[in-house]
mmCIF file of C-alpha atoms and ligand atoms in Angstrom:
data_model
loop_
_atom_site.group_PDB
_atom_site.id
_atom_site.type_symbol
_atom_site.label_atom_id
_atom_site.label_comp_id
_atom_site.label_asym_id
_atom_site.label_seq_id
_atom_site.Cartn_x
_atom_site.Cartn_y
_atom_site.Cartn_z
ATOM 1 C CA MET A 1 0.000 0.000 0.000
ATOM 2 C CA THR A 2 1.337 3.464 -0.829
ATOM 3 C CA GLN A 3 2.064 5.632 2.152
ATOM 4 C CA ALA A 4 0.522 9.096 2.410
ATOM 5 C CA ALA A 5 2.782 11.724 3.953
ATOM 6 C CA PRO A 6 1.668 12.251 7.562
ATOM 7 C CA ALA A 7 -0.214 15.491 8.189
ATOM 8 C CA PRO A 8 1.823 17.970 10.257
ATOM 9 C CA ALA A 9 1.053 17.770 13.979
ATOM 10 C CA LYS A 10 -0.336 20.804 15.807
ATOM 11 C CA THR A 11 -1.114 21.591 19.413
ATOM 12 C CA ASN A 12 -4.415 22.687 20.902
ATOM 13 C CA GLY A 13 -2.747 25.294 23.058
ATOM 14 C CA THR A 14 -2.083 22.935 25.980
ATOM 15 C CA GLY A 15 1.016 21.305 24.516
ATOM 16 C CA THR A 16 -0.913 18.173 23.528
ATOM 17 C CA VAL A 17 -0.086 17.084 19.950
ATOM 18 C CA PHE A 18 -2.955 16.543 17.494
ATOM 19 C CA THR A 19 -3.147 16.051 13.735
ATOM 20 C CA PRO A 20 -5.394 18.544 11.906
ATOM 21 C CA ASP A 21 -8.096 15.832 11.631
ATOM 22 C CA GLN A 22 -7.909 15.169 15.364
ATOM 23 C CA LEU A 23 -8.115 18.895 16.166
ATOM 24 C CA GLN A 24 -11.211 19.184 13.983
ATOM 25 C CA TYR A 25 -12.767 16.189 15.748
ATOM 26 C CA VAL A 26 -12.074 17.769 19.136
ATOM 27 C CA ASP A 27 -13.871 20.922 17.969
ATOM 28 C CA GLU A 28 -16.822 18.860 16.757
ATOM 29 C CA LEU A 29 -17.012 16.981 20.067
ATOM 30 C CA LYS A 30 -17.042 20.282 21.948
ATOM 31 C CA LYS A 31 -20.122 21.192 19.929
ATOM 32 C CA GLY A 32 -21.752 17.881 20.846
ATOM 33 C CA ARG A 33 -21.449 16.524 17.293
ATOM 34 C CA PHE A 34 -20.340 12.876 17.038
ATOM 35 C CA ASP A 35 -18.685 11.176 14.092
ATOM 36 C CA LEU A 36 -20.633 7.869 14.157
ATOM 37 C CA GLN A 37 -19.039 6.752 10.891
ATOM 38 C CA TRP A 38 -18.291 3.430 12.567
ATOM 39 C CA LEU A 39 -22.058 2.893 12.658
ATOM 40 C CA LYS A 40 -22.265 3.416 8.892
ATOM 41 C CA ASP A 41 -19.123 1.559 7.728
ATOM 42 C CA PRO A 42 -19.510 -1.603 5.615
ATOM 43 C CA LYS A 43 -20.002 -4.553 7.949
ATOM 44 C CA PRO A 44 -18.484 -7.621 6.310
ATOM 45 C CA ASN A 45 -19.070 -9.826 9.329
ATOM 46 C CA TRP A 46 -22.342 -8.388 10.596
ATOM 47 C CA GLY A 47 -24.734 -11.175 11.503
ATOM 48 C CA ILE A 48 -21.958 -13.800 11.800
ATOM 49 C CA ARG A 49 -22.508 -16.033 14.805
ATOM 50 C CA ALA A 50 -19.701 -18.560 15.178
ATOM 51 C CA GLN A 51 -21.049 -21.795 16.610
ATOM 52 C CA MET A 52 -19.280 -24.059 19.082
ATOM 53 C CA ARG A 53 -18.835 -27.436 17.415
ATOM 54 C CA ASN A 54 -18.109 -28.898 20.812
ATOM 55 C CA PRO A 55 -19.556 -26.977 23.782
ATOM 56 C CA ASN A 56 -17.328 -28.982 26.122
ATOM 57 C CA ARG A 57 -14.277 -27.419 24.495
ATOM 58 C CA GLY A 58 -15.734 -23.936 24.129
ATOM 59 C CA LEU A 59 -15.491 -21.515 21.213
ATOM 60 C CA THR A 60 -12.368 -22.431 19.268
ATOM 61 C CA LEU A 61 -10.399 -20.655 16.549
ATOM 62 C CA GLN A 62 -11.628 -23.340 14.168
ATOM 63 C CA ASP A 63 -15.220 -22.370 15.028
ATOM 64 C CA ILE A 64 -14.433 -18.727 14.276
ATOM 65 C CA ASN A 65 -12.647 -19.604 11.044
ATOM 66 C CA ASN A 66 -15.475 -21.894 9.956
ATOM 67 C CA ALA A 67 -17.920 -19.038 10.434
ATOM 68 C CA TYR A 68 -15.901 -16.258 8.827
ATOM 69 C CA ALA A 69 -12.559 -15.409 7.228
ATOM 70 C CA GLY A 70 -11.343 -18.965 7.575
ATOM 71 C CA GLU A 71 -8.562 -19.475 5.095
ATOM 72 C CA PRO A 72 -5.934 -16.757 4.865
ATOM 73 C CA GLU A 73 -4.975 -15.541 1.410
ATOM 74 C CA ASP A 74 -1.855 -16.948 -0.218
ATOM 75 C CA ALA A 75 -0.318 -13.473 -0.563
ATOM 76 C CA PRO A 76 -2.095 -10.674 1.325
ATOM 77 C CA LYS A 77 -1.465 -7.329 -0.380
ATOM 78 C CA ASP A 78 -1.056 -5.323 2.829
ATOM 79 C CA ARG A 79 1.417 -5.519 5.701
ATOM 80 C CA THR A 80 -0.779 -4.384 8.519
ATOM 81 C CA MET A 81 -1.757 -5.467 12.008
ATOM 82 C CA ALA A 82 -5.396 -4.761 11.148
ATOM 83 C CA PRO A 83 -7.159 -8.088 11.697
ATOM 84 C CA ARG A 84 -7.995 -10.342 8.758
ATOM 85 C CA GLY A 85 -11.616 -9.563 7.946
ATOM 86 C CA SER A 86 -11.662 -6.006 9.328
ATOM 87 C CA VAL A 87 -12.221 -2.749 7.450
ATOM 88 C CA TYR A 88 -9.148 -0.552 7.651
ATOM 89 C CA ASP A 89 -7.800 2.766 6.416
ATOM 90 C CA GLU A 90 -6.021 2.796 3.081
ATOM 91 C CA ASP A 91 -3.002 4.610 4.496
ATOM 92 C CA VAL A 92 -2.221 2.184 7.337
ATOM 93 C CA PRO A 93 1.554 1.968 7.770
ATOM 94 C CA ASP A 94 3.595 -0.871 6.295
ATOM 95 C CA MET A 95 4.797 -2.908 9.288
ATOM 96 C CA GLY A 96 7.825 -4.136 7.381
ATOM 97 C CA TYR A 97 6.864 -7.808 7.449
ATOM 98 C CA GLN A 98 9.238 -9.975 5.423
ATOM 99 C CA TYR A 99 7.131 -13.138 5.392
ATOM 100 C CA ASN A 100 4.064 -12.250 3.369
ATOM 101 C CA GLN A 101 3.383 -15.522 1.565
ATOM 102 C CA LYS A 102 1.332 -18.226 3.176
ATOM 103 C CA TYR A 103 3.672 -21.051 2.139
ATOM 104 C CA GLN A 104 6.541 -19.393 4.045
ATOM 105 C CA VAL A 105 4.894 -19.879 7.466
ATOM 106 C CA TRP A 106 1.708 -21.940 7.259
ATOM 107 C CA ALA A 107 0.897 -25.497 8.344
ATOM 108 C CA ASP A 108 -2.550 -27.010 7.896
ATOM 109 C CA ASN A 109 -2.622 -28.228 11.508
ATOM 110 C CA VAL A 110 -1.572 -24.917 13.095
ATOM 111 C CA VAL A 111 -5.048 -23.781 14.177
ATOM 112 C CA ALA A 112 -5.782 -27.046 15.975
ATOM 113 C CA LEU A 113 -2.296 -27.058 17.516
ATOM 114 C CA TYR A 114 -2.826 -23.562 18.913
ATOM 115 C CA GLU A 115 -6.072 -24.631 20.595
ATOM 116 C CA GLU A 116 -4.406 -27.748 21.978
ATOM 117 C CA ALA A 117 -1.480 -25.708 23.295
ATOM 118 C CA CYS A 118 -3.828 -23.336 25.134
ATOM 119 C CA ALA A 119 -5.863 -26.191 26.576
ATOM 120 C CA ARG A 120 -2.803 -28.097 27.828
ATOM 121 C CA GLN A 121 -0.712 -25.400 29.478
ATOM 122 C CA TRP A 122 0.723 -26.556 32.803
ATOM 123 C CA SER A 123 2.742 -25.124 35.633
ATOM 124 C CA ALA A 124 6.249 -26.281 36.482
ATOM 125 C CA THR A 125 5.629 -24.909 39.965
ATOM 126 C CA ARG A 126 2.247 -26.436 40.703
ATOM 127 C CA ASP A 127 1.684 -29.470 38.456
ATOM 128 C CA ILE A 128 4.881 -31.422 39.158
ATOM 129 C CA PRO A 129 4.829 -33.601 42.297
ATOM 130 C CA TRP A 130 8.085 -32.128 43.636
ATOM 131 C CA ASP A 131 7.497 -33.732 47.036
ATOM 132 C CA GLU A 132 7.982 -37.172 45.409
ATOM 133 C CA LEU A 133 11.619 -36.301 44.649
ATOM 134 C CA LYS A 134 13.835 -38.336 46.975
ATOM 135 C CA PRO A 135 17.642 -38.558 47.281
ATOM 136 C CA LEU A 136 19.211 -40.738 44.568
ATOM 137 C CA PRO A 137 22.573 -42.550 44.466
ATOM 138 C CA ASP A 138 25.240 -40.083 43.309
ATOM 139 C CA ASP A 139 25.679 -41.615 39.834
ATOM 140 C CA LEU A 140 21.960 -41.421 39.079
ATOM 141 C CA GLU A 141 21.648 -37.911 40.506
ATOM 142 C CA ARG A 142 24.625 -36.743 38.436
ATOM 143 C CA ALA A 143 23.189 -38.401 35.332
ATOM 144 C CA GLN A 144 19.779 -36.763 35.831
ATOM 145 C CA CYS A 145 21.424 -33.421 36.475
ATOM 146 C CA GLN A 146 23.692 -33.665 33.401
ATOM 147 C CA ILE A 147 20.641 -34.339 31.200
ATOM 148 C CA ALA A 148 18.658 -31.632 33.011
ATOM 149 C CA THR A 149 21.538 -29.193 32.397
ATOM 150 C CA LEU A 150 21.631 -30.063 28.689
ATOM 151 C CA LEU A 151 17.853 -29.614 28.420
ATOM 152 C CA THR A 152 17.929 -26.341 30.394
ATOM 153 C CA GLU A 153 20.553 -25.159 27.923
ATOM 154 C CA ILE A 154 18.806 -26.158 24.710
ATOM 155 C CA GLU A 155 15.106 -25.628 25.436
ATOM 156 C CA MET A 156 15.108 -21.854 25.042
ATOM 157 C CA ILE A 157 16.447 -22.029 21.478
ATOM 158 C CA ALA A 158 12.874 -22.947 20.599
ATOM 159 C CA SER A 159 11.686 -19.693 22.233
ATOM 160 C CA ASP A 160 14.437 -17.498 20.812
ATOM 161 C CA PHE A 161 14.189 -18.854 17.287
ATOM 162 C CA PRO A 162 10.426 -18.333 16.771
ATOM 163 C CA ALA A 163 10.616 -14.980 18.582
ATOM 164 C CA LYS A 164 13.301 -13.841 16.147
ATOM 165 C CA TRP A 165 11.028 -14.442 13.149
ATOM 166 C CA LEU A 166 7.658 -13.692 14.728
ATOM 167 C CA TRP A 167 7.554 -9.959 14.044
ATOM 168 C CA GLN A 168 8.597 -10.550 10.446
ATOM 169 C CA MET A 169 5.519 -12.683 9.723
ATOM 170 C CA ASN A 170 2.513 -10.904 8.266
ATOM 171 C CA GLN A 171 -0.257 -10.677 10.854
ATOM 172 C CA HIS A 172 -2.664 -11.944 8.188
ATOM 173 C CA PHE A 173 -1.294 -15.340 9.327
ATOM 174 C CA HIS A 174 -2.089 -14.626 12.963
ATOM 175 C CA GLU A 175 -2.711 -18.287 13.789
ATOM 176 C CA VAL A 176 0.940 -19.133 13.064
ATOM 177 C CA LYS A 177 2.160 -16.260 15.208
ATOM 178 C CA MET A 178 -0.171 -17.254 18.036
ATOM 179 C CA PHE A 179 1.016 -20.859 17.873
ATOM 180 C CA LEU A 180 4.653 -19.739 17.966
ATOM 181 C CA CYS A 181 3.819 -17.667 21.068
ATOM 182 C CA THR A 182 2.565 -20.855 22.734
ATOM 183 C CA GLN A 183 5.755 -22.606 21.693
ATOM 184 C CA ALA A 184 7.859 -19.820 23.219
ATOM 185 C CA MET A 185 5.907 -20.179 26.475
ATOM 186 C CA ASP A 186 6.195 -23.985 26.382
ATOM 187 C CA GLU A 187 9.961 -23.725 26.045
ATOM 188 C CA ALA A 188 10.230 -21.187 28.842
ATOM 189 C CA ARG A 189 8.445 -23.731 31.020
ATOM 190 C CA HIS A 190 10.766 -26.523 29.834
ATOM 191 C CA LEU A 191 13.803 -24.469 30.780
ATOM 192 C CA GLU A 192 12.137 -23.799 34.123
ATOM 193 C CA VAL A 193 11.246 -27.403 34.896
ATOM 194 C CA PHE A 194 14.675 -28.841 34.041
ATOM 195 C CA ARG A 195 16.487 -26.069 35.895
ATOM 196 C CA LYS A 196 14.266 -26.778 38.886
ATOM 197 C CA ARG A 197 14.974 -30.510 38.618
ATOM 198 C CA ALA A 198 18.740 -29.889 38.552
ATOM 199 C CA LEU A 199 18.558 -27.731 41.654
ATOM 200 C CA ALA A 200 15.900 -29.586 43.634
ATOM 201 C CA ASN A 201 17.634 -32.803 44.670
ATOM 202 C CA GLY A 202 21.222 -32.058 45.635
ATOM 203 C CA GLY A 203 22.879 -32.465 42.228
ATOM 204 C CA GLY A 204 22.930 -29.009 40.700
ATOM 205 C CA LEU A 205 23.747 -27.710 37.256
ATOM 206 C CA MET A 206 26.526 -29.488 35.425
ATOM 207 C CA ARG A 207 28.537 -29.233 32.205
ATOM 208 C CA CYS A 208 27.674 -27.442 28.918
ATOM 209 C CA LEU A 209 29.710 -28.122 25.803
ATOM 210 C CA THR A 210 30.855 -26.025 22.858
ATOM 211 C CA GLY A 211 29.436 -28.485 20.342
ATOM 212 C CA THR A 212 25.947 -28.018 21.727
ATOM 213 C CA GLU A 213 26.276 -24.256 21.581
ATOM 214 C CA VAL A 214 27.489 -24.436 17.963
ATOM 215 C CA PHE A 215 24.347 -26.385 16.991
ATOM 216 C CA LEU A 216 22.122 -23.888 18.833
ATOM 217 C CA LYS A 217 23.857 -21.020 17.044
ATOM 218 C CA THR A 218 23.281 -22.691 13.676
ATOM 219 C CA ILE A 219 19.542 -22.718 14.389
ATOM 220 C CA LEU A 220 19.379 -19.207 15.818
ATOM 221 C CA HIS A 221 21.300 -17.711 12.912
ATOM 222 C CA ALA A 222 19.781 -19.775 10.093
ATOM 223 C CA PRO A 223 19.322 -17.350 7.190
ATOM 224 C CA THR A 224 15.652 -18.192 6.531
ATOM 225 C CA TYR A 225 12.710 -19.341 8.639
ATOM 226 C CA ILE A 226 12.273 -22.623 6.756
ATOM 227 C CA GLN A 227 15.930 -23.534 7.223
ATOM 228 C CA GLY A 228 15.852 -22.844 10.952
ATOM 229 C CA SER A 229 12.443 -24.486 11.278
ATOM 230 C CA PHE A 230 13.727 -27.677 9.643
ATOM 231 C CA LEU A 231 16.827 -27.774 11.844
ATOM 232 C CA MET A 232 14.863 -27.030 14.989
ATOM 233 C CA HIS A 233 11.286 -28.349 14.646
ATOM 234 C CA VAL A 234 11.910 -31.370 12.446
ATOM 235 C CA LEU A 235 15.428 -32.440 13.413
ATOM 236 C CA GLY A 236 16.388 -31.043 16.838
ATOM 237 C CA GLU A 237 13.026 -31.130 18.594
ATOM 238 C CA GLY A 238 12.343 -34.493 17.017
ATOM 239 C CA LEU A 239 15.457 -35.868 18.737
ATOM 240 C CA VAL A 240 14.461 -34.196 22.017
ATOM 241 C CA LEU A 241 10.986 -35.706 21.690
ATOM 242 C CA ASP A 242 12.608 -39.136 21.469
ATOM 243 C CA ILE A 243 14.557 -38.399 24.669
ATOM 244 C CA PHE A 244 11.329 -37.345 26.401
ATOM 245 C CA ARG A 245 9.586 -40.488 25.152
ATOM 246 C CA GLY A 246 12.319 -42.439 26.873
ATOM 247 C CA GLY A 247 11.343 -40.649 30.080
ATOM 248 C CA GLU A 248 9.714 -43.767 31.464
ATOM 249 C CA PHE A 249 13.184 -45.366 31.484
ATOM 250 C CA LEU A 250 15.029 -42.216 32.522
ATOM 251 C CA ALA A 251 12.712 -41.329 35.391
ATOM 252 C CA LYS A 252 13.613 -42.631 38.816
ATOM 253 C CA ASN A 253 10.517 -41.315 40.576
ATOM 254 C CA LYS A 254 7.063 -39.845 39.946
ATOM 255 C CA THR A 255 8.485 -36.341 39.783
ATOM 256 C CA GLU A 256 10.691 -37.115 36.802
ATOM 257 C CA LYS A 257 8.028 -39.234 35.100
ATOM 258 C CA GLU A 258 5.615 -36.317 35.224
ATOM 259 C CA ILE A 259 8.256 -33.848 33.986
ATOM 260 C CA TYR A 260 9.003 -35.971 30.925
ATOM 261 C CA ARG A 261 5.334 -36.780 30.280
ATOM 262 C CA LEU A 262 4.233 -33.156 30.276
ATOM 263 C CA CYS A 263 7.225 -31.949 28.238
ATOM 264 C CA MET A 264 6.568 -34.706 25.709
ATOM 265 C CA GLN A 265 3.013 -33.435 25.113
ATOM 266 C CA ASP A 266 4.335 -29.957 24.344
ATOM 267 C CA GLU A 267 7.238 -31.151 22.233
ATOM 268 C CA ALA A 268 4.990 -33.308 20.060
ATOM 269 C CA ARG A 269 3.068 -30.169 19.047
ATOM 270 C CA HIS A 270 6.228 -28.319 18.056
ATOM 271 C CA VAL A 271 7.473 -31.222 15.950
ATOM 272 C CA SER A 272 4.033 -31.637 14.400
ATOM 273 C CA TYR A 273 3.870 -27.969 13.348
ATOM 274 C CA GLY A 274 7.380 -28.082 11.868
ATOM 275 C CA THR A 275 6.677 -31.272 9.922
ATOM 276 C CA MET A 276 3.430 -29.960 8.473
ATOM 277 C CA HIS A 277 5.003 -26.585 7.764
ATOM 278 C CA LEU A 278 7.725 -28.279 5.733
ATOM 279 C CA LYS A 279 5.014 -30.160 3.833
ATOM 280 C CA TYR A 280 3.062 -26.961 3.123
ATOM 281 C CA PHE A 281 6.240 -25.111 2.146
ATOM 282 C CA LEU A 282 7.305 -27.755 -0.346
ATOM 283 C CA GLU A 283 3.812 -28.253 -1.805
ATOM 284 C CA HIS A 284 3.147 -24.554 -2.341
ATOM 285 C CA HIS A 285 6.558 -23.092 -3.123
ATOM 286 C CA PRO A 286 6.416 -21.339 -6.525
ATOM 287 C CA GLU A 287 9.762 -22.924 -7.475
ATOM 288 C CA ARG A 288 9.238 -26.289 -5.890
ATOM 289 C CA ASP A 289 12.135 -28.168 -7.502
ATOM 290 C CA LYS A 290 14.640 -25.498 -6.503
ATOM 291 C CA ALA A 291 13.252 -25.339 -2.953
ATOM 292 C CA LEU A 292 13.372 -29.121 -2.672
ATOM 293 C CA ALA A 293 17.000 -29.227 -3.841
ATOM 294 C CA GLU A 294 17.957 -26.549 -1.297
ATOM 295 C CA MET A 295 16.220 -28.401 1.522
ATOM 296 C CA HIS A 296 18.009 -31.632 0.571
ATOM 297 C CA MET A 297 21.357 -29.809 0.715
ATOM 298 C CA LEU A 298 20.502 -28.455 4.159
ATOM 299 C CA ALA A 299 19.298 -31.846 5.409
ATOM 300 C CA GLU A 300 22.426 -33.582 4.134
ATOM 301 C CA ALA A 301 24.723 -31.126 5.916
ATOM 302 C CA ALA A 302 22.703 -31.447 9.131
ATOM 303 C CA GLU A 303 22.605 -35.251 8.961
ATOM 304 C CA LEU A 304 26.373 -35.419 8.513
ATOM 305 C CA GLY A 305 26.708 -33.545 11.798
ATOM 306 C CA ILE A 306 24.319 -35.736 13.824
ATOM 307 C CA PRO A 307 26.684 -38.623 14.667
ATOM 308 C CA GLY A 308 29.357 -36.254 15.977
ATOM 309 C CA PHE A 309 26.819 -34.209 17.928
ATOM 310 C CA LEU A 310 25.237 -37.217 19.619
ATOM 311 C CA THR A 311 28.432 -39.227 20.157
ATOM 312 C CA ASN A 312 29.220 -37.102 23.144
ATOM 313 C CA PRO A 313 30.100 -38.513 26.571
ATOM 314 C CA TYR A 314 28.028 -35.825 28.280
ATOM 315 C CA ILE A 315 24.925 -36.949 26.395
ATOM 316 C CA ILE A 316 25.117 -40.687 25.764
ATOM 317 C CA GLU A 317 26.831 -41.723 29.017
ATOM 318 C CA PRO A 318 24.361 -40.116 31.460
ATOM 319 C CA LEU A 319 21.522 -41.497 29.314
ATOM 320 C CA ALA A 320 23.150 -44.950 29.435
ATOM 321 C CA VAL A 321 23.603 -44.696 33.219
ATOM 322 C CA LEU A 322 19.937 -43.781 33.655
ATOM 323 C CA MET A 323 18.826 -46.558 31.329
ATOM 324 C CA GLY A 324 21.135 -49.039 33.026
ATOM 325 C CA ASP A 325 19.997 -47.865 36.474
ATOM 326 C CA GLY A 326 23.500 -46.851 37.540
ATOM 327 C CA VAL A 327 27.126 -46.889 36.403
ATOM 328 C CA LYS A 328 27.256 -50.641 37.035
ATOM 329 C CA GLY A 329 24.598 -51.089 34.356
ATOM 330 C CA ILE A 330 26.201 -48.754 31.791
ATOM 331 C CA ASP A 331 26.834 -51.561 29.275
ATOM 332 C CA LYS A 332 23.179 -52.573 29.425
ATOM 333 C CA GLY A 333 22.301 -48.889 29.159
ATOM 334 C CA MET A 334 24.448 -48.516 26.030
ATOM 335 C CA GLU A 335 22.530 -51.405 24.428
ATOM 336 C CA ALA A 336 19.362 -49.402 25.037
ATOM 337 C CA ILE A 337 21.000 -46.272 23.596
ATOM 338 C CA ARG A 338 21.835 -48.173 20.414
ATOM 339 C CA LEU A 339 18.188 -49.179 20.077
ATOM 340 C CA VAL A 340 17.155 -45.562 20.680
ATOM 341 C CA TRP A 341 19.532 -44.520 17.875
ATOM 342 C CA VAL A 342 17.738 -46.813 15.420
ATOM 343 C CA ARG A 343 14.364 -45.495 16.570
ATOM 344 C CA MET A 344 15.488 -41.849 16.396
ATOM 345 C CA ARG A 345 16.704 -42.323 12.831
ATOM 346 C CA GLU A 346 13.523 -44.122 11.842
ATOM 347 C CA GLU A 347 11.260 -41.452 13.330
ATOM 348 C CA TYR A 348 13.250 -38.656 11.702
ATOM 349 C CA LEU A 349 12.906 -40.360 8.312
ATOM 350 C CA ASN A 350 9.185 -40.897 8.949
ATOM 351 C CA ARG A 351 8.725 -37.202 9.757
ATOM 352 C CA CYS A 352 10.483 -36.254 6.533
ATOM 353 C CA ALA A 353 8.302 -38.709 4.585
ATOM 354 C CA LEU A 354 5.163 -37.241 6.169
ATOM 355 C CA ALA A 355 6.279 -33.846 4.893
ATOM 356 C CA GLY A 356 6.751 -35.267 1.389
ATOM 357 C CA PHE A 357 10.510 -34.878 1.812
ATOM 358 C CA ASP A 358 12.012 -38.252 1.006
ATOM 359 C CA ARG A 359 15.291 -38.652 2.857
ATOM 360 C CA ARG A 360 15.124 -42.418 3.335
ATOM 361 C CA SER A 361 17.068 -43.360 0.221
ATOM 362 C CA VAL A 362 19.674 -40.600 0.583
ATOM 363 C CA THR A 363 20.040 -39.987 4.304
ATOM 364 C CA LYS A 364 23.512 -39.610 5.781
ATOM 365 C CA VAL A 365 22.406 -40.689 9.265
ATOM 366 C CA PRO A 366 24.057 -44.101 9.865
ATOM 367 C CA GLU A 367 21.607 -46.965 10.289
ATOM 368 C CA GLN A 368 23.367 -48.076 13.467
ATOM 369 C CA ALA A 369 24.934 -46.011 16.238
ATOM 370 C CA PRO A 370 28.652 -45.432 15.498
ATOM 371 C CA PHE A 371 29.661 -46.817 18.909
HETATM 372 FE FE1 FE2 B 401 10.998 -28.031 24.670
HETATM 373 FE FE1 FE2 B 402 9.933 -27.713 21.647
#
């Protein structure tokens, strides 16, 4: 939209700044004359009554979208915060959004995921049975704390990364932005719960490694949203989801079981959005073949780095100790880790396949753990 030059501001004699239009309106109000144009404006949604499909759930975004202004446009012409479906001035400012095409941000499950995220928020203070946490043998406490330190370190990348891109997404796609806000909150809570676990049972925070930070930096500074989203939602959070799923084995008490169970619920949403976003991106990209080739190059580079990233004594050994129920059982634990490797690889390839991104025949992730 072309921008009209702003009218020069004036004061009404009290130092308060008004535009000429505002000054005129003040004069009219003083004479008891109201504008009331808002009563005469076109009313595109007058008479719309969104119906609850399920009264037990309440009035959802899907209900609203079903009733009115459901599907966003592929390429909205304006870059405004005025809500989709509203009537707005022609000279609204350009907000400077960089992501103005639906395929750049959308996923077909994002509306449902937002509703689920709101319905399943939990409190790391109140909803974890902290009083069930009892002293553990030193090796198990250290192992839990090393994993809790790693998770405290990495969780907030999935707040920082969406927050970095959020303001650049056109508000026409408000559902995506709202979902990413829930993700940022989820990850804040994950940081909180693992930090609390590390500090609640005598172990404390442990070691952070350069390699982990390098991976986080790659995500944070990815040059485009889709590249960072693939690295984070599809690859990184997918691996974290597999760690959470192993929570039944990792947990030594009800406290830890509940931490992993609740985090797993949240993480599954993030992975699900990222997978379906990749699918939407690839299906709707105007230069699909080029986009596909670029994503394969990115995936190949990332996959080549996975074995080195995961073959890390501060990751696999505490996991093996937890799985083997102590240092004495570390060999048994490593057997379990090798099985987890196969499952992680399989689930990553399945996620890619679900997105229509076939990595199975070309993946660089070794079939078996390299240890
Ligand atoms: Fe998380
Ligand atoms: Fe996440």
